[in-house]
């Protein structure tokens, strides 16, 4: 646990119709208002951003997109630019492992998205994490530090950045990393941020853990000195479960 304000962010992935998202967002806004000490962000799919933003307006809940183009406009069928997110989102996930693995997003592409997002006032939620093979080979620390550095190439918006350590083998598997494993890598990421941005900036950046977080296992992650919250996938679709994660986090801070 640190003095940084904790963040609980929900990644809804490719789930929820606009109407379902409105309902989920409204439930989260209502349930999290008793926990002002926790920053709550929801990341609906593009098609539900407007409804979710409307449902949380007047509350402290923030809205993030799950992806963004690094291009401003033009012949990029199916893509969404930063200016198209204006008024709908304050944050954007970049470099989620599903995008890296299934849509071939390279560190270079992720860095371009982060830079473009920051330039237009969006806060990137930058995801990094090793796959199972890398973990087994004992190279996780070097791999994830390298991924972070490369995914922040050209980035200067240190006051507006969230990082999420999401080991690929823990996402959606029900097999979360241990809190010790999370702390080890997150501590290394903070050192890497320190070498990129300076010690003071690195100390202020919130670094989240993500990978099969739920209301039962969140506590020991939050207890670690460098882990400042969680990026939550599956459990973020269940309002009661997600709100229990928020509540547990509030209680521990
Ligand atoms: C995610 O999609 O970022 C994630 C962490 O998913 P889950 O919580 O379901 O493992």
Coordinates of C-alpha atoms and ligand atoms in Angstrom, one line a residue:
X1 CA 0.0 0.0 0.0
X2 CA 1.3 3.5 -0.8
X3 CA 0.2 7.1 -0.4
X4 CA -0.8 7.2 -4.1
X5 CA -4.6 7.2 -4.6
X6 CA -5.7 3.7 -5.6
X7 CA -7.3 3.0 -8.9
X8 CA -9.8 0.3 -9.7
X9 CA -10.4 0.1 -13.5
X10 CA -12.8 -2.2 -15.2
X11 CA -12.1 -3.5 -18.7
X12 CA -15.5 -4.7 -20.1
X13 CA -13.8 -6.1 -23.3
X14 CA -16.2 -7.1 -26.1
X15 CA -19.2 -7.3 -23.8
X16 CA -22.4 -5.3 -23.1
X17 CA -24.8 -3.7 -25.5
X18 CA -25.2 0.1 -25.1
X19 CA -28.3 -0.5 -22.9
X20 CA -26.6 -3.1 -20.7
X21 CA -23.6 -0.8 -20.4
X22 CA -25.7 2.1 -19.3
X23 CA -27.2 -0.1 -16.5
X24 CA -23.8 -1.4 -15.4
X25 CA -22.3 2.0 -15.4
X26 CA -25.2 3.4 -13.4
X27 CA -24.9 0.7 -10.8
X28 CA -21.1 1.3 -10.5
X29 CA -21.6 5.0 -10.2
X30 CA -24.2 4.6 -7.4
X31 CA -22.2 2.0 -5.5
X32 CA -18.9 3.7 -5.6
X33 CA -20.0 7.1 -4.4
X34 CA -19.3 6.0 -0.8
X35 CA -15.7 5.4 -1.6
X36 CA -14.2 8.7 -2.8
X37 CA -10.8 7.5 -1.8
X38 CA -10.7 5.1 -4.7
X39 CA -10.5 6.3 -8.3
X40 CA -12.9 4.2 -10.4
X41 CA -12.6 3.9 -14.2
X42 CA -14.9 1.9 -16.4
X43 CA -13.8 0.9 -20.0
X44 CA -16.9 -0.1 -22.1
X45 CA -16.6 -1.0 -25.8
X46 CA -16.7 2.0 -28.2
X47 CA -20.4 1.5 -29.0
X48 CA -21.3 2.0 -25.3
X49 CA -19.1 4.9 -24.4
X50 CA -21.8 7.6 -24.8
X51 CA -24.4 5.7 -22.8
X52 CA -21.8 4.9 -20.0
X53 CA -20.5 8.4 -19.9
X54 CA -24.1 9.7 -19.6
X55 CA -24.9 7.2 -16.8
X56 CA -21.9 8.2 -14.7
X57 CA -22.1 11.9 -15.3
X58 CA -22.3 13.8 -12.0
X59 CA -20.4 11.0 -10.3
X60 CA -16.7 10.6 -9.8
X61 CA -16.5 7.5 -12.0
X62 CA -14.4 8.0 -15.1
X63 CA -14.7 6.4 -18.5
X64 CA -12.0 4.9 -20.6
X65 CA -11.9 3.5 -24.1
X66 CA -10.3 0.1 -24.7
X67 CA -8.2 1.1 -27.7
X68 CA -7.5 4.1 -30.0
X69 CA -5.8 4.7 -33.3
X70 CA -2.6 6.6 -33.4
X71 CA -3.9 8.3 -36.7
X72 CA -5.9 11.4 -36.5
X73 CA -8.4 10.7 -39.4
X74 CA -8.8 9.3 -42.8
X75 CA -8.8 6.0 -44.6
X76 CA -8.5 3.7 -41.6
X77 CA -11.7 1.6 -41.8
X78 CA -12.9 0.4 -38.4
X79 CA -10.5 2.6 -36.4
X80 CA -11.4 5.3 -33.9
X81 CA -9.3 8.4 -33.3
X82 CA -8.5 10.4 -30.2
X83 CA -10.7 13.3 -31.3
X84 CA -13.6 11.0 -31.8
X85 CA -13.3 10.1 -28.1
X86 CA -13.5 13.7 -27.0
X87 CA -16.3 14.2 -24.4
X88 CA -16.8 10.4 -24.1
X89 CA -13.6 9.2 -22.4
X90 CA -10.8 10.6 -20.2
X91 CA -8.7 7.4 -20.4
X92 CA -7.7 4.8 -22.9
X93 CA -6.3 1.4 -22.6
X94 CA -3.3 0.9 -24.8
X95 CA -1.3 -2.3 -25.4
X96 CA -3.7 -4.7 -23.8
X97 CA -2.2 -8.2 -24.3
X98 CA -5.2 -9.3 -26.3
X99 CA -4.5 -6.5 -28.8
X100 CA -0.8 -7.3 -28.8
X101 CA -1.4 -11.0 -29.4
X102 CA -4.5 -11.1 -31.6
X103 CA -4.1 -7.8 -33.6
X104 CA -0.3 -7.8 -33.8
X105 CA 0.2 -4.5 -32.0
X106 CA 3.9 -3.9 -31.5
X107 CA 5.5 -1.9 -28.8
X108 CA 6.2 0.7 -31.4
X109 CA 2.5 0.9 -32.3
X110 CA 1.5 1.0 -28.6
X111 CA 3.9 3.9 -28.0
X112 CA 2.5 5.8 -30.9
X113 CA -1.0 5.4 -29.4
X114 CA 0.1 6.5 -25.9
X115 CA 1.8 9.6 -27.3
X116 CA -1.2 10.5 -29.4
X117 CA -3.6 9.9 -26.6
X118 CA -1.6 12.1 -24.2
X119 CA -1.3 14.9 -26.8
X120 CA -5.1 15.2 -26.8
X121 CA -5.6 15.0 -23.1
X122 CA -6.4 11.4 -22.7
X123 CA -4.7 9.4 -19.9
X124 CA -3.2 6.2 -21.3
X125 CA -3.6 3.0 -19.2
X126 CA -0.6 1.2 -20.6
X127 CA -0.6 -2.6 -20.3
X128 CA 2.5 -4.7 -20.2
X129 CA 3.0 -8.3 -19.1
X130 CA 4.9 -11.5 -19.9
X131 CA 3.5 -14.7 -21.4
X132 CA 3.8 -18.1 -19.8
X133 CA 6.8 -19.2 -21.7
X134 CA 8.7 -16.1 -20.7
X135 CA 7.7 -16.5 -17.1
X136 CA 8.8 -20.2 -17.1
X137 CA 12.2 -19.3 -18.7
X138 CA 12.9 -16.9 -15.8
X139 CA 13.1 -13.8 -18.1
X140 CA 10.0 -12.0 -17.0
X141 CA 11.7 -9.1 -15.3
X142 CA 13.8 -8.2 -18.3
X143 CA 11.0 -8.8 -20.8
X144 CA 8.5 -6.6 -19.0
X145 CA 11.0 -3.8 -18.3
X146 CA 11.9 -3.9 -22.0
X147 CA 8.3 -3.9 -23.0
X148 CA 7.5 -0.9 -20.8
X149 CA 10.5 1.1 -22.1
X150 CA 9.7 0.4 -25.8
X151 CA 5.9 1.1 -25.3
X152 CA 6.8 4.5 -23.9
X153 CA 9.2 5.5 -26.6
X154 CA 8.7 9.2 -27.1
X155 CA 6.3 9.6 -24.2
X156 CA 6.6 12.6 -22.0
X157 CA 3.3 12.9 -20.2
X158 CA 4.5 11.5 -16.9
X159 CA 1.9 13.3 -14.9
X160 CA -0.8 11.6 -16.8
X161 CA -0.2 7.9 -17.1
X162 CA -1.4 4.7 -15.6
X163 CA 0.5 1.4 -16.0
X164 CA -1.0 -2.0 -15.6
X165 CA 1.1 -5.1 -15.1
X166 CA -0.9 -7.9 -16.6
X167 CA 0.9 -11.2 -16.9
X168 CA -0.7 -12.9 -19.9
X169 CA -1.0 -16.2 -18.2
X170 CA -3.2 -14.7 -15.4
X171 CA -5.7 -12.9 -17.7
X172 CA -9.1 -14.6 -17.7
X173 CA -7.6 -17.8 -16.4
X174 CA -8.7 -17.7 -12.8
X175 CA -5.0 -18.2 -11.9
X176 CA -3.9 -14.8 -10.6
X177 CA -0.3 -14.1 -10.0
X178 CA 0.7 -14.2 -6.4
X179 CA 0.9 -10.8 -4.7
X180 CA 4.6 -11.4 -4.3
X181 CA 5.0 -11.9 -8.0
X182 CA 3.0 -8.8 -8.8
X183 CA 5.0 -6.7 -6.3
X184 CA 8.3 -8.0 -7.7
X185 CA 7.5 -6.9 -11.3
X186 CA 5.7 -3.8 -10.4
X187 CA 8.7 -2.7 -8.3
X188 CA 10.9 -3.3 -11.3
X189 CA 8.5 -1.3 -13.5
X190 CA 8.8 1.6 -11.1
X191 CA 12.5 1.5 -11.4
X192 CA 12.3 1.4 -15.1
X193 CA 9.9 4.4 -15.0
X194 CA 12.4 6.1 -12.7
X195 CA 15.2 5.8 -15.3
X196 CA 12.8 7.1 -18.0
X197 CA 11.0 9.9 -16.1
X198 CA 13.0 10.6 -13.0
X199 CA 12.5 9.3 -9.5
X200 CA 9.8 11.8 -8.4
X201 CA 7.7 11.2 -11.5
X202 CA 8.0 7.5 -11.1
X203 CA 7.0 7.6 -7.5
X204 CA 3.8 9.4 -8.4
X205 CA 2.7 7.0 -11.3
X206 CA 0.0 4.6 -10.3
X207 CA 0.9 1.0 -11.3
X208 CA -2.0 -1.5 -11.3
X209 CA -2.0 -5.3 -11.2
X210 CA -4.4 -7.1 -13.6
X211 CA -5.1 -10.8 -14.1
X212 CA -8.0 -12.7 -12.5
X213 CA -8.6 -10.1 -9.8
X214 CA -11.8 -10.5 -7.8
X215 CA -13.3 -9.4 -4.5
X216 CA -11.7 -12.3 -2.6
X217 CA -8.1 -11.9 -3.8
X218 CA -7.8 -8.1 -4.2
X219 CA -6.6 -7.4 -0.6
X220 CA -3.1 -8.9 -0.6
X221 CA -2.4 -7.1 -3.9
X222 CA -3.4 -3.7 -2.6
X223 CA -1.3 -4.4 0.5
X224 CA 1.9 -4.4 -1.5
X225 CA 4.0 -1.2 -1.5
X226 CA 4.1 -0.6 -5.2
X227 CA 0.7 -2.0 -6.3
X228 CA -1.7 0.9 -6.6
X229 CA -4.9 -0.9 -7.7
X230 CA -6.2 -3.3 -10.3
X231 CA -7.3 -3.5 -13.9
X232 CA -10.2 -5.9 -13.7
X233 CA -11.7 -7.9 -16.6
X234 CA -14.3 -10.6 -16.0
X235 CA -15.3 -9.4 -12.5
X236 CA -15.9 -5.8 -13.8
X237 CA -19.0 -7.1 -15.6
X238 CA -20.6 -8.1 -12.3
X239 CA -21.6 -4.8 -10.5
X240 CA -21.7 -6.4 -7.0
X241 CA -18.4 -8.1 -7.4
X242 CA -16.7 -5.0 -8.9
X243 CA -18.1 -2.8 -6.2
X244 CA -16.8 -5.2 -3.5
X245 CA -13.3 -4.8 -5.1
X246 CA -13.7 -1.1 -4.8
X247 CA -14.9 -1.4 -1.2
X248 CA -12.1 -3.7 -0.2
X249 CA -9.6 -1.3 -1.7
X250 CA -11.2 1.7 0.1
X251 CA -11.0 -0.2 3.4
X252 CA -7.4 -1.0 3.1
X253 CA -6.3 2.6 2.3
Ligands
LIG1 C1 -8.0 -7.9 -18.4 O1 -8.7 -8.1 -19.4 O2 -7.3 -6.8 -18.5 C2 -8.1 -8.7 -17.2 C3 -7.3 -8.5 -16.3 O3 -9.0 -9.7 -17.3 P1 -9.4 -10.7 -16.0 O4 -9.6 -9.8 -14.8 O5 -10.7 -11.4 -16.5 O6 -8.3 -11.7 -15.9

